[in-house]
Amino acid sequence: MSMTATLSLKKLEEHFGIQDQLSNRGYYSIFDILKLSKSEFTRQYQGLFGAKASKIYDTASGYATQIMLLFRKNNLAQAVQTSVYSTQLQDNDSVVPTKGGPTWQTLFADDWREYCQNSAPEANDSPVSYLSWLYNQATNFESQMGVDNIIPLAVRRPDLAELMLDNDAINQVVPSLQLVNKVLEQSVTPYVNNIAPNTSVSETLAATRYSTLLPYHYPHQQTLLSLKASDESLQNTIKKTDTAWPYFVKQNLRAGKAETAWQLGSDLAPEQQSILIEKFADSTTELTNFYYQSLGLNSSNFEPFVNSDVLCQQLGITKEEMENLIASTCNESKVSISDNYQPAYQTSGSDLYGASYINNYLNDPVLLQDSSVVKDEGTNPTPMYISSQGVSFVAGKFGSALKIDATKNAEVYFKSNIATDGSQLIPFTLSFWCNIPANINSNSLVVTNKTDHYVSTAKGITVKASPGENGNCSLELSASDGENNPLAVSRVFPADTWIFVCIEYSLDANLYLITNVNGSGSTYYDTIQIDSPESIALEEEYWG
């Protein structure tokens, strides 16, 4: 080591085990290090000292502070003693050395135990000091608010009061998810011990069914997560370790661990598998337990869940997800048949396919009430004109229906501007059921908003029916401005079958023909783009 290096620099090198490495690089005192800023020193010696570079600088800064204090103390004490000694020389011919004069320590009584290094955990400007202040502020605010109006910090974060704030706690990197899981487990543990003594939180979560995010089987999920990284599955893992594999070459497909492999192939945890295969609850007690454990309500029947809002809330799903679950809307079934399936008009009710598990093989799906929909029970009816000839009541899709025979000059219409404000089209929906006979004439009127005009070319909206081949018929929706050829779309359906028809105009300037056969199967959406809504709007409408 260089002979000119100061004692403080030697101690610094010994403290960090870097003997001679600073003095050999031209540093002869602590103050030579402080000529550089901390960032400059750290950047320059990061490669040599690694993570210790910033700590070396902080320690050097601490040494320098102590040296400055000692220097000031010695200078002051020496100056005071010299002044006292000079005064005595002037007052007395005999020179007597002064003892017991004032010193730095006697004047200021420094307690070196109250000092610490810069950025140490116990420093006033350290993260520990700031966190302690925040914690004390939070507890003070809680005491001012009163315990009845808040959820105290001790309940929300019971770990904070026992958290040891030291150098390791400050510098250790811990994933947020790990901290959250730890805090949640501490909060849940008292409840778990109350309902299921001698049971861990993980065991309780694995057997709990409500809410629908549960059950959560921690070992099972960890296994799936580990296998996901290797593109492997539980099922394949069992197969590869079973001497009876491949199972399909055996007469008995259940040889070896085949059933275990099939079960694990579902990726379902044990409790999830139990939910799928458990027996139907038939007694009041069993039903009450089922609804409470699975849906979170204390009920012995399905009545509370008829309200769609309640069902969606308890299942944690949206209205759209609920309709997919029961394969039905409030008006029709959502079960559909592939276009590749023949015959094309095979029944596809909600009692078939996957929805049968939910709807209990009933053609009419489970009934739900939507509190957001207000039904008009006829409080403000629109008068309808029905001619005295050619109109009769027959059995319909739902109760009675009107049979209208145009060959006998039958008329049915009502006056209502549902599609116009007098100058342009406005959003509207008009829906109805119709049954088109096979012997219908071409271009027979089904419905129009211009019953007082010639339907083919006059301005307005019209739906017409025509016979087709192989026992089918076609429906055509047209929109006309009264000058150019009408815009039209059509769809072929089986004759003598109930067809749901909906005419809708929306804000996207599209006129839709929405149709469905017998309330099942596919729902078809045919569109007419209306570039000039005002061109087909009527001042007054007569629908019929």
Coordinates of C-alpha atoms in Angstrom, one line a residue, residues 19-503:
Q19 CA -6.7 -3.7 0.3
D20 CA -4.6 -1.3 -1.8
Q21 CA -7.1 -1.2 -4.6
L22 CA -8.0 2.4 -3.9
S23 CA -4.6 3.8 -3.0
N24 CA -3.1 2.1 -6.0
R25 CA -5.5 4.1 -8.2
G26 CA -4.4 7.5 -6.8
Y27 CA -6.7 7.8 -3.8
Y28 CA -4.7 8.9 -0.7
S29 CA -7.5 10.0 1.6
I30 CA -11.3 9.7 2.1
F31 CA -11.7 13.2 0.6
D32 CA -10.2 12.1 -2.7
I33 CA -13.1 9.8 -3.1
L34 CA -15.6 12.5 -2.4
K35 CA -14.3 14.7 -5.2
L36 CA -16.5 12.5 -7.4
S37 CA -20.2 12.4 -7.1
K38 CA -21.8 9.1 -6.0
S39 CA -23.1 8.4 -9.5
E40 CA -19.7 9.0 -11.0
F41 CA -17.9 6.8 -8.5
T42 CA -20.4 4.0 -8.8
R43 CA -20.4 4.1 -12.6
Q44 CA -16.6 4.2 -12.8
Y45 CA -16.0 1.3 -10.4
Q46 CA -19.1 -0.8 -10.9
G47 CA -17.1 -3.3 -12.9
L48 CA -14.4 -3.6 -10.2
F49 CA -16.4 -3.6 -7.0
G50 CA -19.8 -4.6 -8.2
A51 CA -22.7 -3.8 -5.9
K52 CA -20.2 -2.7 -3.2
A53 CA -19.3 0.4 -5.2
S54 CA -22.2 2.6 -3.9
K55 CA -21.7 1.2 -0.3
I56 CA -18.0 2.1 -0.4
Y57 CA -18.9 5.7 -1.4
D58 CA -21.6 6.0 1.4
T59 CA -19.1 4.7 4.0
A60 CA -16.4 7.1 2.8
S61 CA -19.0 9.9 3.1
G62 CA -19.7 8.8 6.7
Y63 CA -16.0 8.7 7.6
A64 CA -15.6 12.2 6.1
T65 CA -18.4 13.5 8.2
Q66 CA -16.8 12.1 11.4
I67 CA -13.4 13.5 10.4
M68 CA -14.9 17.0 9.9
L69 CA -16.6 16.9 13.3
L70 CA -13.4 15.8 15.0
F71 CA -11.4 18.5 13.2
R72 CA -13.9 21.2 14.2
K73 CA -14.0 20.0 17.8
N74 CA -10.2 19.9 18.1
N75 CA -9.8 23.4 16.5
L76 CA -12.4 24.9 18.8
A77 CA -11.0 23.3 21.9
Q78 CA -7.5 24.3 21.0
A79 CA -8.6 27.9 20.3
V80 CA -10.4 28.2 23.6
Q81 CA -7.5 26.8 25.5
T82 CA -5.1 29.1 23.8
S83 CA -7.3 32.1 24.5
V84 CA -7.6 31.2 28.2
Y85 CA -3.9 30.6 28.5
S86 CA -3.1 34.0 26.9
T87 CA -5.4 35.8 29.3
Q88 CA -3.8 34.2 32.2
L89 CA -0.3 35.3 30.9
Q90 CA -1.5 38.9 30.8
D91 CA -3.0 38.8 34.3
N92 CA -0.3 36.9 36.1
D93 CA 3.5 36.8 35.7
S94 CA 3.6 33.1 36.7
V95 CA 2.6 30.8 33.9
V96 CA 0.4 27.9 35.1
P97 CA -0.9 25.4 32.4
T98 CA -4.7 25.6 32.3
K99 CA -6.5 22.4 33.0
G100 CA -10.2 21.7 32.7
G101 CA -10.8 24.3 30.1
P102 CA -13.9 24.0 27.8
T103 CA -13.7 21.3 25.0
W104 CA -16.1 20.3 22.2
Q105 CA -17.3 17.3 24.2
T106 CA -17.9 19.3 27.4
L107 CA -19.7 22.0 25.4
F108 CA -21.8 19.9 23.0
A109 CA -21.8 16.4 24.6
D110 CA -22.0 14.5 21.3
D111 CA -23.4 11.0 21.5
W112 CA -21.9 9.2 18.6
R113 CA -24.5 6.4 18.9
E114 CA -27.0 8.8 17.5
Y115 CA -25.2 9.1 14.2
C116 CA -25.4 6.6 11.3
Q117 CA -24.2 6.2 7.7
N118 CA -25.9 7.9 4.8
S119 CA -28.8 5.8 3.5
A120 CA -28.7 3.4 6.4
P121 CA -32.1 2.0 7.4
E122 CA -32.1 4.0 10.6
A123 CA -31.3 7.3 8.8
N124 CA -34.0 10.1 8.9
D125 CA -34.2 10.2 5.1
S126 CA -34.3 6.4 4.5
P127 CA -37.2 4.4 3.1
V128 CA -37.7 2.9 6.6
S129 CA -38.2 6.3 8.1
Y130 CA -40.8 7.2 5.4
L131 CA -42.7 4.0 5.8
S132 CA -42.8 4.4 9.5
W133 CA -44.2 7.9 9.1
L134 CA -46.8 6.6 6.7
Y135 CA -47.9 3.8 9.1
N136 CA -48.1 6.2 12.1
Q137 CA -50.1 8.7 10.0
A138 CA -52.5 6.0 8.9
T139 CA -53.1 4.9 12.5
N140 CA -53.6 8.5 13.6
F141 CA -56.2 9.0 10.9
E142 CA -58.0 5.8 12.0
S143 CA -58.1 7.0 15.6
Q144 CA -59.6 10.3 14.5
M145 CA -62.3 8.6 12.3
G146 CA -63.4 6.1 14.9
V147 CA -63.6 2.3 14.5
D148 CA -67.2 2.2 13.5
N149 CA -66.6 4.0 10.2
I150 CA -63.6 2.3 8.7
I151 CA -61.9 -1.1 8.2
P152 CA -58.8 -0.5 10.2
L153 CA -55.3 -1.1 8.8
A154 CA -54.8 -3.9 11.4
V155 CA -57.6 -5.9 9.7
R156 CA -56.6 -5.1 6.1
R157 CA -52.9 -5.6 6.6
P158 CA -52.3 -7.5 9.8
D159 CA -48.7 -8.2 8.7
L160 CA -47.5 -4.6 8.9
A161 CA -47.4 -4.4 12.7
E162 CA -45.0 -7.3 12.8
L163 CA -43.0 -6.5 9.8
M164 CA -39.2 -6.1 10.6
L165 CA -37.8 -3.1 8.7
D166 CA -34.1 -3.8 8.2
N167 CA -31.6 -3.8 5.4
D168 CA -32.8 -7.1 4.1
A169 CA -36.4 -6.0 4.0
I170 CA -35.5 -2.9 2.1
N171 CA -33.3 -4.5 -0.6
Q172 CA -34.9 -7.9 -0.9
V173 CA -37.0 -8.2 -4.1
V174 CA -40.3 -10.1 -3.4
P175 CA -43.0 -10.6 -6.1
S176 CA -46.2 -8.7 -5.5
L177 CA -48.3 -11.9 -6.0
Q178 CA -46.4 -13.6 -3.2
L179 CA -47.1 -10.7 -0.8
V180 CA -50.8 -10.6 -1.8
N181 CA -51.2 -14.3 -1.2
K182 CA -49.5 -14.1 2.2
V183 CA -51.7 -11.2 3.3
L184 CA -54.9 -12.8 2.0
E185 CA -54.0 -16.1 3.7
Q186 CA -53.4 -14.3 7.1
S187 CA -56.8 -12.6 6.7
V188 CA -58.7 -15.8 5.7
T189 CA -57.1 -18.1 8.2
P190 CA -59.2 -17.1 11.3
Y191 CA -62.4 -17.7 9.2
V192 CA -61.1 -21.1 8.0
N193 CA -60.2 -22.1 11.5
N194 CA -63.7 -21.2 12.6
I195 CA -65.6 -23.2 10.0
A196 CA -63.2 -26.1 9.5
P197 CA -60.8 -26.5 12.4
N198 CA -57.5 -28.3 11.7
T199 CA -57.9 -27.5 8.0
S200 CA -55.5 -25.3 5.9
V201 CA -56.6 -22.5 3.7
S202 CA -55.6 -24.4 0.6
E203 CA -57.7 -27.4 1.6
T204 CA -60.7 -25.2 2.2
L205 CA -60.4 -23.5 -1.2
A206 CA -60.1 -26.9 -2.9
A207 CA -63.4 -28.0 -1.5
T208 CA -65.4 -24.7 -1.6
R209 CA -67.8 -24.2 -4.5
Y210 CA -69.0 -20.6 -4.2
S211 CA -68.1 -18.2 -5.7
T212 CA -67.8 -19.7 -9.2
L213 CA -64.0 -19.0 -9.3
L214 CA -63.8 -21.9 -6.8
P215 CA -63.0 -24.6 -6.1
Y216 CA -59.3 -23.8 -6.4
H217 CA -57.0 -26.8 -6.0
Y218 CA -53.5 -25.4 -5.4
P219 CA -51.5 -28.6 -6.1
H220 CA -53.5 -29.4 -9.2
Q221 CA -53.0 -25.9 -10.6
Q222 CA -49.3 -25.9 -9.8
T223 CA -49.0 -29.2 -11.6
L224 CA -50.8 -27.9 -14.7
L225 CA -48.7 -24.8 -14.7
S226 CA -45.5 -26.8 -14.5
L227 CA -46.6 -29.1 -17.4
K228 CA -47.7 -26.2 -19.5
A229 CA -44.1 -25.0 -19.8
S230 CA -43.1 -28.4 -21.2
D231 CA -46.0 -28.8 -23.6
E232 CA -47.0 -31.9 -21.7
S233 CA -50.3 -33.0 -20.1
L234 CA -51.4 -35.0 -17.0
Q235 CA -53.0 -37.5 -19.2
N236 CA -49.9 -38.1 -21.3
T237 CA -47.8 -38.3 -18.1
I238 CA -49.9 -41.1 -16.8
K239 CA -49.9 -42.9 -20.1
K240 CA -46.1 -42.8 -20.4
T241 CA -45.7 -44.3 -17.0
D242 CA -48.3 -47.0 -17.4
T243 CA -47.1 -50.4 -18.7
A244 CA -50.6 -51.1 -20.0
W245 CA -50.4 -48.3 -22.5
P246 CA -51.5 -48.2 -25.3
Y247 CA -55.0 -49.0 -24.0
F248 CA -56.7 -49.4 -27.4
V249 CA -54.8 -52.6 -28.3
K250 CA -56.4 -54.3 -25.3
Q251 CA -59.8 -55.9 -25.3
N252 CA -60.5 -54.1 -22.0
L253 CA -60.1 -50.3 -22.6
R254 CA -60.0 -49.8 -18.8
A255 CA -56.7 -51.7 -18.4
G256 CA -54.1 -50.3 -16.1
K257 CA -54.5 -46.7 -15.2
A258 CA -56.8 -45.8 -18.2
E259 CA -59.6 -44.4 -16.1
T260 CA -57.2 -42.2 -14.1
A261 CA -55.7 -40.9 -17.4
W262 CA -59.1 -40.1 -18.8
Q263 CA -60.1 -38.2 -15.6
L264 CA -56.8 -36.2 -15.6
G265 CA -57.3 -35.5 -19.3
S266 CA -60.2 -33.2 -18.4
D267 CA -57.7 -30.9 -16.4
L268 CA -60.4 -30.7 -13.7
A269 CA -59.5 -30.8 -10.0
P270 CA -61.0 -33.5 -7.8
E271 CA -63.8 -31.3 -6.5
Q272 CA -64.7 -30.1 -10.0
Q273 CA -65.0 -33.7 -11.1
S274 CA -67.3 -34.4 -8.1
I275 CA -69.6 -31.5 -9.1
L276 CA -70.1 -33.1 -12.6
I277 CA -70.9 -36.6 -11.4
E278 CA -72.7 -36.0 -8.1
K279 CA -76.3 -37.3 -7.8
F280 CA -79.3 -35.0 -8.2
A281 CA -80.5 -33.4 -4.9
D282 CA -84.1 -34.4 -4.3
S283 CA -84.8 -33.7 -0.7
T284 CA -85.4 -30.2 0.8
T285 CA -82.3 -30.4 2.9
E286 CA -80.2 -31.5 0.0
L287 CA -81.5 -28.8 -2.3
T288 CA -80.9 -26.1 0.4
N289 CA -77.4 -27.3 0.9
F290 CA -76.8 -27.4 -2.9
Y291 CA -78.1 -23.8 -3.5
Y292 CA -76.2 -22.4 -0.5
Q293 CA -72.9 -24.2 -1.3
S294 CA -73.0 -23.7 -5.1
L295 CA -74.8 -20.4 -5.6
G296 CA -74.4 -18.7 -2.2
L297 CA -78.2 -18.2 -1.4
N298 CA -80.1 -19.9 1.4
S299 CA -83.0 -21.4 -0.6
S300 CA -84.6 -24.8 -1.1
N301 CA -85.8 -24.1 -4.7
F302 CA -84.9 -22.2 -7.8
E303 CA -87.4 -19.3 -7.3
P304 CA -84.8 -16.6 -6.3
F305 CA -82.8 -17.3 -9.5
V306 CA -85.8 -16.7 -11.8
N307 CA -84.7 -13.1 -11.6
S308 CA -81.9 -12.9 -14.2
D309 CA -80.1 -10.2 -12.2
V310 CA -79.8 -12.5 -9.2
L311 CA -78.7 -15.4 -11.3
C312 CA -76.0 -13.4 -13.1
Q313 CA -74.8 -11.9 -9.8
Q314 CA -74.5 -15.2 -8.0
L315 CA -72.8 -16.9 -11.0
G316 CA -70.6 -13.9 -11.7
I317 CA -71.6 -13.8 -15.4
T318 CA -73.0 -11.3 -17.8
K319 CA -76.5 -11.4 -19.4
E320 CA -75.0 -12.5 -22.7
E321 CA -73.1 -15.4 -20.9
M322 CA -76.3 -16.3 -19.2
E323 CA -78.1 -16.6 -22.5
N324 CA -75.3 -18.8 -23.8
L325 CA -75.6 -20.9 -20.7
I326 CA -79.3 -21.7 -21.1
A327 CA -79.1 -21.6 -24.9
S328 CA -82.0 -19.2 -25.1
T329 CA -83.1 -15.6 -25.0
C330 CA -86.3 -14.2 -23.7
N331 CA -87.9 -14.8 -27.2
E332 CA -86.2 -17.7 -28.8
S333 CA -83.8 -20.6 -28.5
K334 CA -80.1 -20.0 -29.3
V335 CA -79.5 -23.7 -30.2
S336 CA -78.4 -23.8 -33.8
I337 CA -77.7 -26.6 -36.3
S338 CA -74.6 -26.6 -38.5
D339 CA -75.3 -25.5 -42.1
N340 CA -73.5 -28.8 -43.1
Y341 CA -76.2 -30.9 -41.4
Q342 CA -79.0 -32.4 -43.5
P343 CA -82.0 -32.1 -43.5
A344 CA -81.7 -28.3 -43.3
Y345 CA -84.8 -27.7 -41.2
Q346 CA -84.3 -30.4 -38.5
T347 CA -85.6 -29.2 -35.1
S348 CA -83.0 -27.8 -32.8
G349 CA -84.8 -26.8 -29.7
S350 CA -83.3 -26.0 -26.3
D351 CA -84.2 -29.5 -25.1
L352 CA -81.4 -30.9 -27.4
Y353 CA -77.7 -30.8 -27.5
G354 CA -75.6 -29.3 -24.7
A355 CA -78.3 -27.1 -23.4
S356 CA -80.4 -30.1 -22.3
Y357 CA -78.2 -30.4 -19.2
I358 CA -79.3 -26.9 -18.1
N359 CA -82.9 -27.1 -19.3
N360 CA -83.6 -30.6 -18.0
Y361 CA -84.7 -31.8 -21.5
L362 CA -87.6 -29.4 -21.6
N363 CA -88.5 -27.8 -25.0
D364 CA -89.2 -24.5 -23.2
P365 CA -86.0 -23.4 -21.5
V366 CA -85.8 -22.2 -17.9
L367 CA -87.8 -19.1 -17.4
L368 CA -86.0 -15.9 -16.4
Q369 CA -87.2 -12.4 -15.6
D370 CA -85.2 -9.4 -16.6
S371 CA -85.9 -6.5 -14.2
S372 CA -84.5 -4.1 -16.7
V373 CA -87.2 -4.9 -19.2
V374 CA -90.6 -3.2 -18.6
K375 CA -93.4 -5.0 -20.4
D376 CA -96.2 -2.9 -21.9
E377 CA -99.4 -4.7 -20.9
G378 CA -101.5 -2.6 -23.3
T379 CA -101.9 0.5 -21.3
N380 CA -101.7 2.7 -24.4
P381 CA -102.9 0.4 -27.3
T382 CA -103.0 1.4 -30.9
P383 CA -106.4 0.8 -32.7
M384 CA -106.2 -1.8 -35.4
Y385 CA -108.6 -2.0 -38.3
I386 CA -109.8 -5.5 -39.2
S387 CA -112.1 -5.9 -42.2
S388 CA -115.3 -7.9 -41.8
Q389 CA -114.6 -10.3 -44.6
G390 CA -111.6 -12.7 -45.2
V391 CA -110.3 -12.5 -41.6
S392 CA -110.7 -15.3 -39.1
F393 CA -109.1 -16.6 -35.9
V394 CA -107.2 -19.9 -36.1
A395 CA -104.7 -21.8 -33.9
G396 CA -101.3 -19.9 -33.9
K397 CA -97.8 -20.4 -32.6
F398 CA -98.8 -19.0 -29.2
G399 CA -102.6 -19.2 -28.7
S400 CA -104.7 -17.7 -31.5
A401 CA -103.6 -16.2 -34.8
L402 CA -105.3 -14.1 -37.5
K403 CA -105.8 -15.8 -40.9
I404 CA -105.9 -13.2 -43.6
D405 CA -107.2 -14.2 -47.0
A406 CA -106.3 -11.5 -49.6
T407 CA -108.5 -13.3 -52.2
K408 CA -111.5 -12.2 -50.2
N409 CA -110.3 -8.5 -49.9
A410 CA -109.2 -9.0 -46.3
E411 CA -107.6 -6.0 -44.6
V412 CA -105.8 -5.6 -41.3
Y413 CA -103.8 -2.4 -40.6
F414 CA -103.1 0.2 -38.0
K415 CA -102.0 3.9 -38.2
S416 CA -98.7 4.6 -36.3
N417 CA -95.5 6.4 -37.3
I418 CA -93.2 3.8 -35.7
A419 CA -90.5 4.2 -38.5
T420 CA -90.6 7.9 -39.3
D421 CA -90.6 11.3 -37.6
G422 CA -92.3 12.7 -40.7
S423 CA -89.1 13.5 -42.6
Q424 CA -86.7 10.6 -42.2
L425 CA -86.4 7.1 -40.8
I426 CA -86.0 6.6 -37.1
P427 CA -84.8 3.4 -35.3
F428 CA -87.7 0.9 -34.9
T429 CA -88.4 -2.8 -34.5
L430 CA -91.5 -4.6 -35.8
S431 CA -91.7 -8.3 -35.2
F432 CA -94.4 -10.9 -35.8
W433 CA -95.0 -14.6 -36.6
C434 CA -96.4 -15.7 -39.9
N435 CA -97.3 -19.0 -41.6
I436 CA -97.0 -18.9 -45.4
P437 CA -99.1 -21.6 -47.2
A438 CA -97.5 -23.5 -50.1
N439 CA -100.2 -22.3 -52.6
I440 CA -99.6 -18.6 -52.1
N441 CA -99.5 -16.3 -55.1
S442 CA -96.3 -14.6 -56.2
N443 CA -95.6 -11.2 -54.6
S444 CA -98.3 -11.6 -52.0
L445 CA -98.2 -8.8 -49.4
V446 CA -97.2 -9.8 -45.9
V447 CA -96.7 -6.4 -44.3
T448 CA -96.0 -2.8 -45.4
N449 CA -96.1 0.7 -44.1
K450 CA -97.9 2.1 -47.1
T451 CA -101.3 0.3 -47.2
D452 CA -102.8 3.3 -49.0
H453 CA -100.4 3.1 -51.9
Y454 CA -99.3 0.6 -54.5
V455 CA -96.8 -1.6 -52.6
S456 CA -94.5 -2.5 -55.4
T457 CA -93.1 0.9 -56.4
A458 CA -94.4 3.5 -53.9
K459 CA -92.1 5.0 -51.3
G460 CA -91.8 2.9 -48.1
I461 CA -91.0 -0.5 -46.7
T462 CA -92.6 -3.8 -47.7
V463 CA -92.3 -7.6 -47.0
K464 CA -93.8 -9.9 -49.7
A465 CA -94.0 -13.7 -50.0
S466 CA -93.7 -15.9 -53.1
P467 CA -93.9 -19.6 -53.7
G468 CA -90.7 -21.6 -54.2
E469 CA -89.6 -25.1 -55.2
N470 CA -89.7 -28.3 -53.1
G471 CA -92.4 -27.0 -50.8
N472 CA -90.6 -23.9 -49.9
C473 CA -91.5 -20.2 -50.0
S474 CA -89.5 -16.9 -50.0
L475 CA -89.8 -13.7 -48.0
E476 CA -88.6 -10.5 -49.5
L477 CA -87.9 -7.2 -47.7
S478 CA -87.7 -4.1 -49.9
A479 CA -87.2 -0.4 -49.4
S480 CA -88.2 2.1 -52.1
D481 CA -87.8 5.8 -52.7
G482 CA -90.7 5.7 -55.2
E483 CA -88.4 6.6 -58.1
N484 CA -85.6 4.1 -58.5
N485 CA -85.8 0.3 -58.3
P486 CA -86.4 -0.9 -54.7
L487 CA -83.5 -2.2 -52.7
A488 CA -84.4 -5.8 -51.6
V489 CA -83.2 -8.9 -49.8
S490 CA -84.9 -12.3 -49.6
R491 CA -84.7 -15.6 -47.7
V492 CA -86.1 -19.0 -48.5
F493 CA -88.1 -21.0 -45.9
P494 CA -90.3 -24.1 -45.7
A495 CA -93.9 -23.4 -46.4
D496 CA -96.7 -24.2 -43.9
T497 CA -94.3 -23.5 -41.1
W498 CA -94.3 -20.8 -38.4
I499 CA -91.6 -18.2 -39.2
F500 CA -90.5 -15.5 -36.8
V501 CA -90.0 -12.2 -38.8
C502 CA -88.4 -9.0 -37.4
I503 CA -87.9 -5.8 -39.4

